[in-house]
mmCIF file of C-alpha atoms and ligand atoms in Angstrom:
data_model
loop_
_atom_site.group_PDB
_atom_site.id
_atom_site.type_symbol
_atom_site.label_atom_id
_atom_site.label_comp_id
_atom_site.label_asym_id
_atom_site.label_seq_id
_atom_site.Cartn_x
_atom_site.Cartn_y
_atom_site.Cartn_z
ATOM 1 C CA MET A 1 12.882 16.610 -1.521
ATOM 2 C CA VAL A 2 11.746 14.218 -0.688
ATOM 3 C CA VAL A 3 10.706 13.414 2.696
ATOM 4 C CA HIS A 4 11.829 10.383 1.614
ATOM 5 C CA ASN A 5 11.916 9.924 5.074
ATOM 6 C CA LEU A 6 9.203 7.554 4.583
ATOM 7 C CA LEU A 7 11.160 5.034 2.195
ATOM 8 C CA PRO A 8 11.834 1.738 3.437
ATOM 9 C CA ALA A 9 15.125 0.493 4.442
ATOM 10 C CA VAL A 10 17.071 -0.957 1.934
ATOM 11 C CA PRO A 11 20.685 -1.554 1.114
ATOM 12 C CA CYS A 12 22.501 1.337 -0.686
ATOM 13 C CA PRO A 13 23.464 -0.025 -4.049
ATOM 14 C CA THR A 14 25.065 3.059 -5.466
ATOM 15 C CA PRO A 15 28.588 4.249 -5.028
ATOM 16 C CA THR A 16 28.799 6.534 -2.355
ATOM 17 C CA LEU A 17 30.808 9.735 -1.103
ATOM 18 C CA SER A 18 31.933 9.992 2.789
ATOM 19 C CA LEU A 19 31.080 13.543 3.491
ATOM 20 C CA ARG A 20 31.229 15.810 6.612
ATOM 21 C CA VAL A 21 28.306 17.531 8.232
ATOM 22 C CA ARG A 22 29.688 21.225 8.157
ATOM 23 C CA ALA A 23 26.529 22.659 9.583
ATOM 24 C CA LYS A 24 23.070 21.685 11.217
ATOM 25 C CA ASP A 25 20.317 24.185 11.597
ATOM 26 C CA VAL A 26 16.797 24.104 12.837
ATOM 27 C CA VAL A 27 14.938 26.046 10.053
ATOM 28 C CA ALA A 28 11.437 24.949 11.229
ATOM 29 C CA ASP A 29 9.514 23.170 13.908
ATOM 30 C CA GLY A 30 10.476 19.538 13.356
ATOM 31 C CA VAL A 31 12.601 20.177 10.341
ATOM 32 C CA VAL A 32 16.660 20.488 10.380
ATOM 33 C CA SER A 33 18.876 21.256 7.539
ATOM 34 C CA LEU A 34 22.368 19.604 6.736
ATOM 35 C CA THR A 35 25.147 21.215 4.970
ATOM 36 C CA LEU A 36 27.421 18.381 3.911
ATOM 37 C CA ASP A 37 30.771 19.167 1.982
ATOM 38 C CA HIS A 38 33.605 16.719 1.554
ATOM 39 C CA PRO A 39 36.303 16.872 4.256
ATOM 40 C CA ASP A 40 39.107 17.278 1.566
ATOM 41 C CA GLY A 41 37.390 20.383 0.117
ATOM 42 C CA VAL A 42 37.090 18.630 -3.428
ATOM 43 C CA ARG A 43 34.218 19.498 -5.594
ATOM 44 C CA LEU A 44 31.010 17.650 -5.383
ATOM 45 C CA PRO A 45 29.225 15.719 -8.183
ATOM 46 C CA ASP A 46 26.798 18.409 -10.038
ATOM 47 C CA TRP A 47 23.221 18.273 -9.761
ATOM 48 C CA THR A 48 20.543 20.311 -11.293
ATOM 49 C CA PRO A 49 17.139 21.488 -9.444
ATOM 50 C CA GLY A 50 14.968 18.454 -8.338
ATOM 51 C CA ALA A 51 17.747 16.171 -7.816
ATOM 52 C CA HIS A 52 18.016 13.911 -4.703
ATOM 53 C CA ILE A 53 20.744 12.211 -2.622
ATOM 54 C CA ASP A 54 21.041 8.975 -0.766
ATOM 55 C CA LEU A 55 21.829 9.306 2.725
ATOM 56 C CA VAL A 56 23.348 5.973 4.268
ATOM 57 C CA LEU A 57 22.131 5.343 7.870
ATOM 58 C CA PRO A 58 24.083 3.073 10.351
ATOM 59 C CA GLY A 59 23.403 -0.653 9.109
ATOM 60 C CA GLY A 60 23.417 0.218 5.474
ATOM 61 C CA SER A 61 19.539 1.578 4.772
ATOM 62 C CA THR A 62 19.051 4.702 2.898
ATOM 63 C CA ARG A 63 16.852 7.854 2.881
ATOM 64 C CA GLN A 64 16.277 10.076 0.332
ATOM 65 C CA TYR A 65 16.390 13.684 0.478
ATOM 66 C CA SER A 66 16.077 16.482 -2.121
ATOM 67 C CA LEU A 67 18.991 18.971 -2.435
ATOM 68 C CA CYS A 68 17.556 21.991 -1.423
ATOM 69 C CA GLY A 69 20.661 24.449 -1.547
ATOM 70 C CA ASP A 70 22.512 26.119 -4.132
ATOM 71 C CA ARG A 71 23.310 24.252 -7.128
ATOM 72 C CA TRP A 72 26.130 26.598 -8.334
ATOM 73 C CA ASP A 73 27.830 26.013 -5.021
ATOM 74 C CA PRO A 74 30.203 23.140 -5.943
ATOM 75 C CA HIS A 75 31.614 22.361 -2.660
ATOM 76 C CA THR A 76 28.263 21.889 -0.572
ATOM 77 C CA TYR A 77 25.208 19.809 -0.373
ATOM 78 C CA ARG A 78 22.133 20.940 1.585
ATOM 79 C CA ILE A 79 19.125 18.776 2.365
ATOM 80 C CA ALA A 80 16.116 19.511 5.224
ATOM 81 C CA VAL A 81 15.002 16.598 6.940
ATOM 82 C CA LEU A 82 11.334 16.632 8.662
ATOM 83 C CA ARG A 83 11.320 14.536 11.906
ATOM 84 C CA GLU A 84 8.761 11.451 11.326
ATOM 85 C CA PRO A 85 7.505 10.369 14.806
ATOM 86 C CA ALA A 86 6.082 7.319 12.900
ATOM 87 C CA GLY A 87 9.180 6.684 11.197
ATOM 88 C CA ARG A 88 11.569 3.800 10.492
ATOM 89 C CA GLY A 89 14.460 5.961 12.445
ATOM 90 C CA GLY A 90 15.883 7.725 9.377
ATOM 91 C CA SER A 91 14.944 10.922 10.520
ATOM 92 C CA ALA A 92 15.381 10.633 14.410
ATOM 93 C CA TYR A 93 18.837 9.607 13.204
ATOM 94 C CA VAL A 94 19.466 12.792 11.529
ATOM 95 C CA HIS A 95 17.590 14.859 14.370
ATOM 96 C CA ASP A 96 18.772 13.209 17.393
ATOM 97 C CA ARG A 97 22.288 11.618 16.534
ATOM 98 C CA LEU A 98 24.200 13.368 13.677
ATOM 99 C CA THR A 99 26.343 16.105 14.808
ATOM 100 C CA VAL A 100 28.468 18.578 13.078
ATOM 101 C CA GLY A 101 31.848 17.255 12.375
ATOM 102 C CA ASP A 102 30.264 13.572 11.513
ATOM 103 C CA ARG A 103 31.029 11.979 8.733
ATOM 104 C CA VAL A 104 27.907 10.448 6.647
ATOM 105 C CA SER A 105 27.832 8.308 3.593
ATOM 106 C CA VAL A 106 25.946 9.888 0.533
ATOM 107 C CA GLY A 107 24.860 8.322 -2.646
ATOM 108 C CA GLY A 108 23.807 10.051 -5.873
ATOM 109 C CA ALA A 109 22.569 12.698 -7.086
ATOM 110 C CA HIS A 110 20.053 11.391 -9.075
ATOM 111 C CA ASN A 111 17.130 13.422 -10.510
ATOM 112 C CA HIS A 112 14.042 12.041 -11.535
ATOM 113 C CA PHE A 113 11.933 15.218 -11.077
ATOM 114 C CA PRO A 114 13.889 17.835 -13.240
ATOM 115 C CA LEU A 115 12.837 21.342 -14.205
ATOM 116 C CA VAL A 116 11.928 21.296 -17.988
ATOM 117 C CA PRO A 117 11.952 24.570 -20.173
ATOM 118 C CA ALA A 118 8.583 26.770 -19.679
ATOM 119 C CA ASP A 119 7.307 30.237 -20.109
ATOM 120 C CA ARG A 120 5.900 29.980 -16.653
ATOM 121 C CA TYR A 121 5.756 28.000 -13.580
ATOM 122 C CA LEU A 122 3.358 27.249 -10.712
ATOM 123 C CA PHE A 123 4.963 25.632 -7.961
ATOM 124 C CA ILE A 124 2.812 24.219 -5.186
ATOM 125 C CA ALA A 125 4.441 23.076 -1.786
ATOM 126 C CA GLY A 126 3.103 21.056 1.007
ATOM 127 C CA GLY A 127 5.325 20.704 4.084
ATOM 128 C CA ILE A 128 8.754 19.579 3.496
ATOM 129 C CA GLY A 129 7.514 19.165 -0.096
ATOM 130 C CA ILE A 130 9.396 22.668 -0.422
ATOM 131 C CA THR A 131 12.752 21.454 -0.793
ATOM 132 C CA PRO A 132 12.859 20.207 -4.033
ATOM 133 C CA LEU A 133 11.228 23.224 -5.394
ATOM 134 C CA LEU A 134 13.700 25.805 -3.775
ATOM 135 C CA PRO A 135 16.542 25.533 -6.337
ATOM 136 C CA MET A 136 13.675 25.151 -9.100
ATOM 137 C CA ILE A 137 12.306 28.440 -7.987
ATOM 138 C CA ARG A 138 15.934 29.886 -7.801
ATOM 139 C CA GLN A 139 16.486 28.771 -11.343
ATOM 140 C CA ALA A 140 13.164 30.094 -12.647
ATOM 141 C CA ASP A 141 14.152 33.534 -11.322
ATOM 142 C CA MET A 142 17.575 33.262 -12.501
ATOM 143 C CA ILE A 143 16.538 32.860 -16.015
ATOM 144 C CA GLY A 144 13.666 35.439 -15.795
ATOM 145 C CA ALA A 145 10.862 33.060 -16.349
ATOM 146 C CA ASP A 146 7.437 34.031 -14.910
ATOM 147 C CA TRP A 147 6.601 31.786 -11.826
ATOM 148 C CA GLN A 148 4.489 31.667 -8.547
ATOM 149 C CA LEU A 149 4.735 29.706 -5.574
ATOM 150 C CA LEU A 150 1.775 28.335 -3.574
ATOM 151 C CA TYR A 151 3.072 27.135 -0.335
ATOM 152 C CA GLY A 152 0.976 24.988 2.202
ATOM 153 C CA GLY A 153 1.492 23.912 5.638
ATOM 154 C CA ARG A 154 0.003 22.956 9.056
ATOM 155 C CA THR A 155 1.350 25.726 10.940
ATOM 156 C CA ARG A 156 3.744 28.860 9.889
ATOM 157 C CA VAL A 157 6.150 27.600 12.067
ATOM 158 C CA SER A 158 6.365 24.225 10.775
ATOM 159 C CA MET A 159 6.948 25.704 7.138
ATOM 160 C CA ALA A 160 10.536 25.485 6.643
ATOM 161 C CA PHE A 161 12.295 28.497 4.573
ATOM 162 C CA HIS A 162 8.896 30.401 4.113
ATOM 163 C CA ALA A 163 10.288 33.737 5.382
ATOM 164 C CA ASP A 164 13.517 33.362 3.315
ATOM 165 C CA LEU A 165 11.344 33.034 0.246
ATOM 166 C CA THR A 166 9.057 35.974 1.102
ATOM 167 C CA ASP A 167 11.935 38.231 1.559
ATOM 168 C CA ALA A 168 13.497 37.187 -1.627
ATOM 169 C CA TYR A 169 10.645 37.074 -3.983
ATOM 170 C CA GLY A 170 7.942 38.919 -2.198
ATOM 171 C CA GLU A 171 4.535 38.934 -3.949
ATOM 172 C CA ARG A 172 5.374 35.919 -6.158
ATOM 173 C CA VAL A 173 5.252 33.725 -2.745
ATOM 174 C CA HIS A 174 1.939 32.681 -1.159
ATOM 175 C CA VAL A 175 2.284 31.204 2.157
ATOM 176 C CA SER A 176 -0.646 29.721 3.182
ATOM 177 C CA PRO A 177 -0.679 27.921 6.776
ATOM 178 C CA GLN A 178 -3.460 25.871 7.129
ATOM 179 C CA ASP A 179 -4.422 26.801 11.048
ATOM 180 C CA GLU A 180 -4.394 30.318 9.773
ATOM 181 C CA ARG A 181 -5.930 30.342 6.268
ATOM 182 C CA GLY A 182 -7.342 26.791 5.449
ATOM 183 C CA LEU A 183 -6.513 24.309 2.697
ATOM 184 C CA LEU A 184 -4.884 25.736 -0.234
ATOM 185 C CA ASP A 185 -7.533 27.028 -2.659
ATOM 186 C CA LEU A 186 -6.592 24.791 -5.575
ATOM 187 C CA ALA A 187 -9.797 25.025 -7.374
ATOM 188 C CA GLY A 188 -9.154 28.863 -7.281
ATOM 189 C CA TRP A 189 -5.379 28.490 -8.486
ATOM 190 C CA LEU A 190 -6.014 26.140 -10.846
ATOM 191 C CA SER A 191 -9.346 27.226 -12.270
ATOM 192 C CA GLU A 192 -8.135 28.645 -15.901
ATOM 193 C CA PRO A 193 -5.607 26.488 -17.575
ATOM 194 C CA LEU A 194 -2.636 28.533 -18.670
ATOM 195 C CA PRO A 195 -0.953 27.541 -21.742
ATOM 196 C CA GLY A 196 2.881 27.284 -21.315
ATOM 197 C CA THR A 197 2.848 27.028 -17.693
ATOM 198 C CA LYS A 198 4.335 23.633 -15.894
ATOM 199 C CA ILE A 199 2.812 22.890 -12.652
ATOM 200 C CA TYR A 200 5.504 21.364 -10.220
ATOM 201 C CA CYS A 201 3.800 20.165 -7.186
ATOM 202 C CA CYS A 202 5.725 18.209 -4.333
ATOM 203 C CA GLY A 203 4.243 17.206 -1.101
ATOM 204 C CA PRO A 204 2.137 14.560 0.980
ATOM 205 C CA ALA A 205 -0.179 12.294 -1.220
ATOM 206 C CA PRO A 206 -3.597 13.917 -0.495
ATOM 207 C CA LEU A 207 -2.045 17.302 -2.007
ATOM 208 C CA LEU A 208 -0.936 15.547 -5.015
ATOM 209 C CA ALA A 209 -3.869 13.836 -5.690
ATOM 210 C CA ALA A 210 -6.012 17.375 -5.058
ATOM 211 C CA VAL A 211 -3.358 18.911 -7.473
ATOM 212 C CA ASP A 212 -4.143 16.485 -10.005
ATOM 213 C CA LYS A 213 -7.835 16.437 -9.615
ATOM 214 C CA ALA A 214 -7.996 20.253 -9.655
ATOM 215 C CA SER A 215 -5.620 20.593 -12.878
ATOM 216 C CA ALA A 216 -7.260 17.428 -14.894
ATOM 217 C CA HIS A 217 -8.447 20.156 -17.540
ATOM 218 C CA TRP A 218 -5.381 21.403 -18.037
ATOM 219 C CA PRO A 219 -3.052 20.897 -21.264
ATOM 220 C CA ASP A 220 -1.442 17.032 -21.014
ATOM 221 C CA HIS A 221 1.861 17.057 -19.056
ATOM 222 C CA SER A 222 1.246 20.459 -17.510
ATOM 223 C CA LEU A 223 1.776 18.800 -13.780
ATOM 224 C CA ARG A 224 4.996 17.120 -12.595
ATOM 225 C CA THR A 225 4.949 15.859 -8.977
ATOM 226 C CA GLU A 226 7.070 13.924 -6.822
ATOM 227 C CA ARG A 227 5.790 11.782 -4.067
ATOM 228 C CA PHE A 228 7.086 11.020 -0.883
ATOM 229 C CA THR A 229 5.502 7.406 -0.876
ATOM 230 C CA ALA A 230 4.475 5.074 -3.530
ATOM 231 C CA ALA A 231 0.909 5.925 -4.911
ATOM 232 C CA VAL A 232 -1.778 3.126 -3.903
ATOM 233 C CA GLN A 233 -1.789 0.770 -6.852
ATOM 234 C CA SER A 234 -4.531 -1.701 -8.076
ATOM 235 C CA GLU A 235 -3.797 -5.218 -9.001
ATOM 236 C CA PRO A 236 -1.406 -5.365 -12.185
ATOM 237 C CA VAL A 237 -3.469 -5.795 -15.405
ATOM 238 C CA ARG A 238 -1.777 -9.186 -16.173
ATOM 239 C CA SER A 239 -1.940 -12.257 -13.876
ATOM 240 C CA THR A 240 -0.099 -14.477 -15.780
ATOM 241 C CA PRO A 241 3.723 -15.069 -16.476
ATOM 242 C CA PHE A 242 5.440 -13.080 -19.186
ATOM 243 C CA GLU A 243 8.999 -13.259 -20.597
ATOM 244 C CA VAL A 244 11.667 -10.522 -20.600
ATOM 245 C CA GLU A 245 14.557 -10.654 -23.126
ATOM 246 C CA LEU A 246 17.885 -8.856 -22.133
ATOM 247 C CA ARG A 247 18.788 -8.028 -25.567
ATOM 248 C CA ARG A 248 22.513 -6.949 -25.200
ATOM 249 C CA THR A 249 23.332 -10.278 -23.252
ATOM 250 C CA GLY A 250 21.097 -12.585 -24.724
ATOM 251 C CA ARG A 251 19.532 -13.957 -21.855
ATOM 252 C CA THR A 252 15.438 -14.515 -21.285
ATOM 253 C CA VAL A 253 13.886 -14.980 -18.296
ATOM 254 C CA THR A 254 10.469 -15.786 -17.121
ATOM 255 C CA VAL A 255 8.855 -13.211 -14.684
ATOM 256 C CA THR A 256 5.941 -15.064 -12.543
ATOM 257 C CA PRO A 257 3.253 -13.111 -10.703
ATOM 258 C CA ASP A 258 5.144 -13.729 -7.463
ATOM 259 C CA VAL A 259 8.190 -12.059 -8.570
ATOM 260 C CA SER A 260 9.130 -8.387 -9.562
ATOM 261 C CA VAL A 261 10.914 -7.781 -12.708
ATOM 262 C CA LEU A 262 13.907 -6.646 -10.891
ATOM 263 C CA ARG A 263 14.402 -10.060 -8.814
ATOM 264 C CA ALA A 264 14.108 -11.655 -12.012
ATOM 265 C CA LEU A 265 16.606 -9.731 -14.043
ATOM 266 C CA ARG A 266 19.147 -10.003 -10.806
ATOM 267 C CA ALA A 267 18.199 -13.805 -10.864
ATOM 268 C CA VAL A 268 20.001 -13.813 -14.376
ATOM 269 C CA GLY A 269 22.875 -11.652 -13.177
ATOM 270 C CA ALA A 270 21.829 -8.201 -14.704
ATOM 271 C CA GLU A 271 23.158 -5.734 -12.286
ATOM 272 C CA VAL A 272 20.592 -3.212 -12.123
ATOM 273 C CA LEU A 273 20.733 -0.684 -9.239
ATOM 274 C CA SER A 274 17.878 0.153 -6.978
ATOM 275 C CA SER A 275 16.929 1.922 -3.799
ATOM 276 C CA CYS A 276 13.216 2.390 -2.916
ATOM 277 C CA GLU A 277 11.933 -0.576 -4.501
ATOM 278 C CA GLN A 278 8.492 0.943 -3.983
ATOM 279 C CA GLY A 279 8.670 2.762 -7.389
ATOM 280 C CA THR A 280 9.203 5.937 -5.766
ATOM 281 C CA CYS A 281 12.954 7.086 -6.545
ATOM 282 C CA GLY A 282 13.508 6.077 -10.242
ATOM 283 C CA THR A 283 17.049 4.467 -9.466
ATOM 284 C CA CYS A 284 16.271 1.198 -11.189
ATOM 285 C CA LEU A 285 15.330 2.593 -14.672
ATOM 286 C CA VAL A 286 15.960 0.493 -17.530
ATOM 287 C CA PRO A 287 15.344 0.919 -20.886
ATOM 288 C CA VAL A 288 12.522 -0.879 -22.725
ATOM 289 C CA LEU A 289 13.390 -1.758 -26.448
ATOM 290 C CA ASP A 290 9.927 -3.568 -27.085
ATOM 291 C CA GLY A 291 6.783 -4.795 -25.655
ATOM 292 C CA THR A 292 4.469 -2.747 -23.216
ATOM 293 C CA PRO A 293 5.318 -2.398 -19.685
ATOM 294 C CA ASP A 294 2.451 -2.048 -16.847
ATOM 295 C CA HIS A 295 3.690 1.106 -15.498
ATOM 296 C CA ARG A 296 2.979 0.959 -11.674
ATOM 297 C CA ASP A 297 5.835 3.378 -10.203
ATOM 298 C CA ALA A 298 5.361 6.949 -9.118
ATOM 299 C CA VAL A 299 8.128 8.562 -11.141
ATOM 300 C CA LEU A 300 7.426 8.397 -14.494
ATOM 301 C CA GLY A 301 5.134 11.460 -16.176
ATOM 302 C CA GLY A 302 2.269 10.738 -18.567
ATOM 303 C CA HIS A 303 4.161 11.202 -21.861
ATOM 304 C CA GLU A 304 7.103 8.876 -20.571
ATOM 305 C CA ARG A 305 4.491 6.040 -19.764
ATOM 306 C CA THR A 306 2.811 6.558 -23.076
ATOM 307 C CA ALA A 307 6.256 6.604 -25.148
ATOM 308 C CA GLY A 308 7.092 3.021 -23.609
ATOM 309 C CA ASP A 309 10.834 3.275 -23.616
ATOM 310 C CA CYS A 310 11.746 2.716 -20.000
ATOM 311 C CA MET A 311 10.310 1.425 -16.960
ATOM 312 C CA LEU A 312 10.944 0.680 -13.401
ATOM 313 C CA PRO A 313 11.212 -2.884 -12.977
ATOM 314 C CA CYS A 314 11.040 -2.773 -9.073
ATOM 315 C CA VAL A 315 7.387 -2.198 -9.331
ATOM 316 C CA SER A 316 6.232 -2.284 -12.735
ATOM 317 C CA ARG A 317 5.220 -4.934 -14.792
ATOM 318 C CA SER A 318 4.126 -6.149 -18.498
ATOM 319 C CA LEU A 319 1.038 -5.770 -20.425
ATOM 320 C CA SER A 320 2.398 -8.002 -23.294
ATOM 321 C CA ASP A 321 3.749 -11.623 -23.416
ATOM 322 C CA ARG A 322 7.461 -10.382 -23.820
ATOM 323 C CA LEU A 323 9.300 -7.271 -23.091
ATOM 324 C CA VAL A 324 12.688 -6.395 -24.526
ATOM 325 C CA LEU A 325 15.265 -4.794 -22.632
ATOM 326 C CA ASP A 326 18.674 -2.935 -23.253
ATOM 327 C CA LEU A 327 20.368 -4.914 -21.002
HETATM 328 FE FE1 FES B 401 13.131 3.101 -6.703
HETATM 329 FE FE2 FES B 401 12.727 1.073 -8.692
HETATM 330 S S1 FES B 401 14.284 1.141 -6.984
HETATM 331 S S2 FES B 401 12.367 3.128 -8.389
#
C-alpha cells in the first residue's frame, strides 16, 4: 500500500505506461480508490500481492501506492490513496485533480513485500496500510491457508474496505477502530508465538514498532513489514571512505562519507534505477558479491540483511573497506 504518499518528490526512473483513470471512488473518509486501465484495452504487466506502482505526478515526481485490486484481472490496476493534508501535493493531486478519463503515467509494478508460503498468516493493518494486505488476504484465502486480520484505524469511517472484508470473510476479520476500542491489543494477539505463522504488518511507523516489539519473542523472520517512511536511522557505523568495485564493468569508486553509494555509482556511469532514495521502495536494489553492507534501509528483511548478498545503495553503506557489486 503504501501510503507512499509521504515519499519524496523524485524523478521517475522507470519506464512508464500511460494508463487511464477508469473509475474513482470514495472508499472511506479521506480515501479514494483509482481503477486504472490501458486506453487500448491491452493487458497490464503482471503483479503479485504486496506490489506497488509508481504514480507519476505532473512535473515528473512520483508517489508509490500498493496495488489493492484483483491480481487475476489482467486489465486493471487498483490503488487507494489517503489524503495527506501535510503532504507535498501527491495525494491532493489524486483527490482534487484526477478525474475519470484522465491519463496518468505509471511505473512498476515492483514487489518488495511479497507473500511467502506459510501454514498460517496474521495480517495486521493500520489505516491505509490495509491496501497491500488486501490481495494477500485474497491469496491466502484462495489457497486455503489459515489466516486472521487485525485491522486498526482512527475511526470506523476512516477505515477503507472494512465492510467488504467483514462481509467476505466474517470472523477472520477483526476491525478495531481506536475511538471505539482503543489501540490494537498487540500484546494479547502476539503473546503466544505460533510456529508456522507469518505476521504481515503495514501501517504507520508507531504500529510497526509496536508489532516489532510485541513479536520479539517469535521465531526469527516471523514478521514482515512495509513502511510508509524510512525508519529513523542512527549514524552509519563507518565514518571513513570505502571502495566499491563494480565487478562486471571493472570500475572502482571511492565513497566518501558525504556521498551516497548510489550517487558514487552513478558518477562512474553505473545505471542504477531509483525512486524514493530514502531506503523505502527497494527500486535501487543491487547484488553484492563481496564485502559487508551496512544496511540502512526499511525494505530488506532480517534474513536478507544477514545474507548480505544485496543492498539498497541509496541509503546503505559499507562496514568493510571494500564492497564488490555485481554491476
Ligand atoms: Fe528506494 Fe533506494 S531508491 S530504496
